[in-house]
Short mmCIF file of C-alpha atoms in Angstrom, two decimals:
data_model
loop_
_atom_site.label_atom_id
_atom_site.label_comp_id
_atom_site.label_asym_id
_atom_site.label_seq_id
_atom_site.Cartn_x
_atom_site.Cartn_y
_atom_site.Cartn_z
CA MET A 1 -117.15 72.28 150.00
CA ASN A 2 -118.08 75.93 149.33
CA GLU A 3 -120.40 75.95 152.34
CA PHE A 4 -117.59 74.62 154.55
CA LYS A 5 -115.17 77.23 153.22
CA GLU A 6 -117.61 80.08 153.88
CA GLN A 7 -118.21 78.93 157.46
CA SER A 8 -114.58 78.04 158.23
CA ALA A 9 -112.46 80.08 160.58
CA LEU A 10 -108.76 80.84 160.80
CA GLY A 11 -106.71 80.32 163.94
CA LEU A 12 -103.22 81.76 164.54
CA VAL A 13 -100.80 81.15 167.40
CA ALA A 14 -97.44 82.96 167.42
CA THR A 15 -94.40 81.73 169.35
CA ARG A 16 -90.86 82.95 169.97
CA SER A 17 -89.08 79.91 168.49
CA PHE A 18 -89.50 77.46 165.64
CA PRO A 19 -89.58 74.30 167.81
CA ALA A 20 -92.29 75.85 169.99
CA MET A 21 -94.33 76.70 166.90
CA VAL A 22 -94.08 73.11 165.61
CA GLY A 23 -95.11 71.72 169.01
CA THR A 24 -97.98 74.20 169.10
CA ALA A 25 -99.14 73.21 165.62
CA ASP A 26 -98.98 69.53 166.54
CA MET A 27 -101.17 70.10 169.61
CA MET A 28 -103.65 72.16 167.59
CA LEU A 29 -104.02 69.36 165.03
CA LYS A 30 -104.47 66.68 167.68
CA SER A 31 -106.94 68.60 169.84
CA ALA A 32 -109.60 69.47 167.25
CA GLY A 33 -110.78 68.85 163.70
CA VAL A 34 -108.65 71.48 161.99
CA ILE A 35 -106.14 71.43 159.16
CA LEU A 36 -102.72 73.10 159.16
CA VAL A 37 -102.65 75.80 156.50
CA GLY A 38 -98.96 76.47 157.07
CA TYR A 39 -96.70 78.71 159.10
CA GLU A 40 -95.19 82.16 158.75
CA LYS A 41 -91.87 83.64 159.93
CA VAL A 42 -91.64 87.37 160.63
CA GLY A 43 -88.05 87.58 161.92
CA SER A 44 -86.44 87.77 165.35
CA GLY A 45 -87.42 84.14 165.93
CA TYR A 46 -91.17 84.77 165.82
CA CYS A 47 -93.19 82.05 164.04
CA THR A 48 -96.95 81.67 163.61
CA ALA A 49 -98.87 78.43 163.06
CA VAL A 50 -102.06 78.87 161.02
CA VAL A 51 -104.98 76.42 161.09
CA ARG A 52 -108.49 76.48 159.67
CA GLY A 53 -111.75 74.65 160.23
CA GLY A 54 -115.13 75.14 161.87
CA LEU A 55 -115.32 78.00 164.36
CA ALA A 56 -115.74 75.77 167.42
CA ASP A 57 -112.84 73.51 166.38
CA VAL A 58 -110.57 76.46 165.63
CA ARG A 59 -111.26 78.05 169.01
CA LEU A 60 -110.53 74.78 170.77
CA ALA A 61 -107.33 74.26 168.75
CA VAL A 62 -106.06 77.79 169.38
CA GLU A 63 -106.60 77.48 173.14
CA ALA A 64 -104.80 74.12 173.22
CA GLY A 65 -101.94 75.48 171.12
CA ALA A 66 -101.58 78.62 173.20
CA GLU A 67 -101.53 76.55 176.40
CA THR A 68 -98.74 74.38 174.96
CA ALA A 69 -96.68 77.40 173.93
CA GLN A 70 -97.23 78.98 177.36
CA LYS A 71 -95.85 75.87 179.09
CA PHE A 72 -92.58 76.38 177.26
CA GLY A 73 -92.62 80.13 177.93
CA GLN A 74 -92.76 80.78 174.17
CA LEU A 75 -96.28 82.20 173.62
CA MET A 76 -96.37 85.54 171.84
CA SER A 77 -99.99 85.99 170.74
CA LYS A 78 -103.11 84.14 169.52
CA LEU A 79 -106.02 85.01 167.24
CA VAL A 80 -109.27 83.51 165.93
CA ILE A 81 -110.94 84.96 162.80
CA PRO A 82 -114.51 83.60 162.46
CA ARG A 83 -115.24 84.31 158.79
CA PRO A 84 -112.19 85.50 156.84
CA LEU A 85 -113.02 87.13 153.52
CA PRO A 86 -111.45 85.68 150.34
CA ASN A 87 -109.41 88.86 149.82
CA LEU A 88 -107.58 88.31 153.11
CA GLU A 89 -106.49 84.78 152.18
CA LYS A 90 -105.43 85.77 148.66
CA ILE A 91 -103.16 88.58 149.83
CA LEU A 92 -101.56 86.94 152.86
CA PRO A 93 -98.77 84.47 151.92
CA ILE A 94 -100.26 81.81 154.20
CA GLY A 95 -99.69 78.20 153.18
CA THR A 96 -97.12 78.74 150.43
CA ARG A 97 -94.65 76.38 152.06
CA LEU A 98 -97.30 73.71 152.62
CA LEU A 99 -98.48 73.77 149.01
CA LEU A 100 -94.91 73.67 147.72
CA ARG A 101 -94.03 70.69 149.89
CA ARG A 102 -97.08 68.75 148.73
CA ALA A 103 -96.28 69.51 145.10
CA GLN A 104 -92.70 68.24 145.45
CA GLY A 105 -93.63 64.74 146.57
CA LYS A 106 -93.95 62.40 149.49
CA ASN A 107 -91.70 62.53 152.53
CA ARG A 108 -89.86 59.23 153.03
CA LEU A 109 -89.51 60.05 156.76
CA THR A 110 -93.26 60.16 157.38
CA ARG A 111 -94.47 58.28 160.47
CA TYR A 112 -91.16 58.83 162.25
CA ALA A 113 -90.88 60.95 165.40
CA VAL A 114 -89.63 64.53 165.02
CA GLY A 115 -86.84 66.12 167.01
CA LEU A 116 -86.14 69.86 166.80
CA LEU A 117 -83.13 71.60 168.32
CA GLU A 118 -82.78 75.36 167.99
CA THR A 119 -79.56 77.25 168.65
CA ARG A 120 -78.41 80.82 168.31
CA GLY A 121 -75.71 80.69 165.68
CA PHE A 122 -75.20 78.39 162.73
CA PRO A 123 -72.03 76.65 164.03
CA SER A 124 -73.88 75.56 167.17
CA MET A 125 -76.67 74.08 165.07
CA VAL A 126 -74.28 72.19 162.79
CA GLY A 127 -72.31 70.85 165.75
CA ALA A 128 -75.48 69.76 167.50
CA ALA A 129 -76.76 68.08 164.32
CA ASP A 130 -73.49 66.16 163.98
CA ALA A 131 -73.67 65.04 167.62
CA MET A 132 -77.28 63.89 167.20
CA LEU A 133 -76.48 61.83 164.11
CA LYS A 134 -73.58 60.13 165.89
CA ALA A 135 -75.47 59.47 169.11
CA ALA A 136 -78.42 57.49 167.72
CA ASP A 137 -80.01 56.03 164.60
CA VAL A 138 -81.67 59.22 163.31
CA ARG A 139 -81.71 61.13 160.03
CA LEU A 140 -81.22 64.86 159.52
CA ALA A 141 -84.32 65.86 157.56
CA GLY A 142 -83.54 69.56 157.16
CA TYR A 143 -83.05 72.82 159.03
CA GLU A 144 -84.84 76.16 159.41
CA THR A 145 -83.71 79.71 160.14
CA VAL A 146 -86.11 82.24 161.68
CA GLY A 147 -83.98 85.34 162.19
CA ASP A 148 -82.11 86.76 165.17
CA GLY A 149 -79.43 84.12 164.59
CA LEU A 150 -81.79 81.25 165.45
CA CYS A 151 -81.31 77.97 163.54
CA THR A 152 -83.23 74.73 164.04
CA ALA A 153 -81.98 71.26 163.11
CA ILE A 154 -84.77 68.78 162.37
CA ILE A 155 -84.16 65.05 162.84
CA ARG A 156 -86.41 62.03 162.29
CA GLY A 157 -86.33 58.51 163.72
CA SER A 158 -87.96 56.29 166.32
CA ILE A 159 -89.08 58.07 169.48
CA SER A 160 -86.36 56.44 171.58
CA ASN A 161 -83.58 57.32 169.13
CA VAL A 162 -84.83 60.88 168.68
CA THR A 163 -84.92 61.41 172.45
CA ILE A 164 -81.34 60.14 172.86
CA ALA A 165 -80.14 62.20 169.91
CA VAL A 166 -81.74 65.44 171.10
CA GLU A 167 -80.18 65.05 174.54
CA ALA A 168 -76.73 64.61 172.97
CA GLY A 169 -77.33 67.60 170.71
CA MET A 170 -78.27 69.80 173.66
CA TYR A 171 -74.93 69.21 175.37
CA GLU A 172 -73.00 69.91 172.16
CA ALA A 173 -74.97 73.08 171.40
CA GLU A 174 -74.30 74.46 174.88
CA ARG A 175 -70.61 73.58 174.57
CA ILE A 176 -70.24 75.44 171.27
CA GLY A 177 -72.61 78.36 171.72
CA GLU A 178 -76.18 78.94 172.87
CA LEU A 179 -79.04 76.45 173.06
CA HIS A 180 -82.38 78.19 172.56
CA ALA A 181 -85.17 75.59 172.40
CA VAL A 182 -85.86 71.87 171.85
CA MET A 183 -88.94 69.82 171.01
CA VAL A 184 -89.71 66.10 170.51
CA ILE A 185 -92.95 65.08 168.78
CA PRO A 186 -93.68 61.32 168.95
CA ASN A 187 -96.43 60.91 166.31
CA PRO A 188 -96.68 63.85 163.90
CA LEU A 189 -99.81 64.04 161.77
CA GLY A 190 -99.76 64.27 157.98
CA ASP A 191 -100.35 68.02 157.79
CA LEU A 192 -97.39 68.67 160.08
CA ASP A 193 -95.19 66.39 157.95
CA TYR A 194 -96.01 68.37 154.82
CA ALA A 195 -95.34 71.71 156.50
CA LEU A 196 -91.97 70.84 158.05
CA PRO A 197 -88.85 71.64 156.03
CA THR A 198 -87.53 68.47 154.39
CA ALA A 199 -84.28 68.18 152.43
CA SER A 200 -84.74 67.22 148.80
CA CYS A 201 -82.85 63.94 149.33
CA TRP A 202 -85.70 62.73 151.58
CA LEU A 203 -88.48 63.59 149.13
CA GLU A 204 -89.84 61.05 146.70
CA GLU A 205 -91.20 62.57 143.52
CA GLU A 206 -94.38 60.96 142.29
CA PRO A 207 -94.01 59.61 138.75
CA GLN A 208 -95.74 61.75 136.17
CA PRO A 209 -97.64 60.14 133.28
CA VAL A 210 -95.80 60.50 129.98
CA PRO A 211 -98.04 61.09 126.95
CA VAL A 212 -97.49 58.62 124.12
CA MET A 213 -97.92 59.97 120.61
CA LEU A 214 -99.20 57.28 118.25
CA PRO A 215 -98.95 57.79 114.48
CA LYS A 216 -102.23 57.99 112.62
CA GLU A 217 -101.13 55.43 110.05
CA GLN A 218 -98.40 52.86 110.11
CA VAL A 219 -96.47 53.54 106.91
CA PRO A 220 -94.02 50.76 106.00
CA GLN A 221 -90.50 52.02 105.68
CA PRO A 222 -88.60 51.12 102.47
CA VAL A 223 -85.84 48.59 102.91
CA GLU A 224 -82.57 49.66 101.38
CA LEU A 225 -80.88 46.83 99.48
CA LEU A 226 -77.17 46.55 98.99
CA PRO A 227 -75.82 46.87 95.43
CA MET A 228 -75.65 43.53 93.64
CA LYS A 229 -73.98 42.15 90.61
CA GLU A 230 -76.01 41.36 87.53
CA LYS A 231 -75.82 37.59 87.99
CA GLU A 232 -77.18 37.91 91.57
CA LEU A 233 -80.33 39.54 90.27
CA LEU A 234 -81.42 36.24 88.76
CA GLU A 235 -81.76 34.77 92.28
CA LEU A 236 -84.25 37.45 93.41
CA PRO A 237 -88.01 37.67 92.94
CA HIS A 238 -88.98 39.80 89.98
CA SER A 239 -90.14 42.81 92.04
CA GLN A 240 -86.84 43.06 93.94
CA ALA A 241 -84.78 42.30 90.83
CA LYS A 242 -86.47 45.09 88.92
CA SER A 243 -85.78 47.51 91.81
CA GLN A 244 -82.10 46.59 91.94
CA ALA A 245 -81.78 46.68 88.15
CA ASP A 246 -83.13 50.19 88.09
CA ARG A 247 -80.53 51.25 90.65
CA LEU A 248 -77.73 49.56 88.70
CA GLU A 249 -79.18 50.76 85.38
CA LEU A 250 -79.32 47.16 84.09
CA PRO A 251 -82.07 45.85 81.84
CA VAL A 252 -83.88 42.90 83.43
CA GLU A 253 -86.70 41.05 81.76
CA PRO A 254 -89.38 39.31 83.81
CA SER A 255 -88.24 35.94 82.45
CA GLN A 256 -84.70 36.48 83.78
CA ALA A 257 -85.82 36.54 87.41
CA ARG A 258 -87.43 33.60 89.15
CA ASP A 259 -91.06 33.83 90.10
CA SER A 260 -91.89 35.07 93.53
CA LEU A 261 -92.66 32.39 96.10
CA PRO A 262 -95.49 32.73 98.68
CA GLY A 263 -92.99 32.92 101.45
CA ASP A 264 -90.90 35.67 99.85
#
């Protein structure tokens, strides 16, 4: 593991929209043996997907991701770092969102297609989300803001339903305000699922083991007896009669109480 970490490289591809970044990250994961460290937002709609792995895999992933972003006209920049020093990774806030999402629990929407619709302006995003939910059998998983007024609604469902929903959302977004970008991902990988924003209602928390404290010795608890009349003491075994007599301050001789039976 240490040898792999020392030889691993970092790859970064920056885009001008959140949907383009997610599509870029998905292509990077599917084109080479890399893992998604996370993503970073720097404002004005700029987002960067960060992957790591062997140098050859990272170079291949970055080229595939940059080509995907270029097709959508959303590529900003790309970078490959062959051997990042530990100090660089400790200072940069890369992967915080990924680690947090994994700590929270499992995503109940995993293995569903992803649809992303980005608008400029929050009302447009809300209206588009409402239209998507009403147009097909999809679920609103969450939303993301990346600055410059850009908001992205994220839906999950079967690929056919997501495609129908996104198309309906596009018309509604354009009617209300400005549509900026869309993306449909049929089969997202696990790393992408963990990195995407997911509303808390769609997260399943893993049960945590509860420690059980066992007493060192089982000490029998005394049984409190109800007050009795003197004549009722004669019906008790001697040990219980003596206890009750002491509480009632009555003298009881051993001969006055019946002998204890084996079953008492």
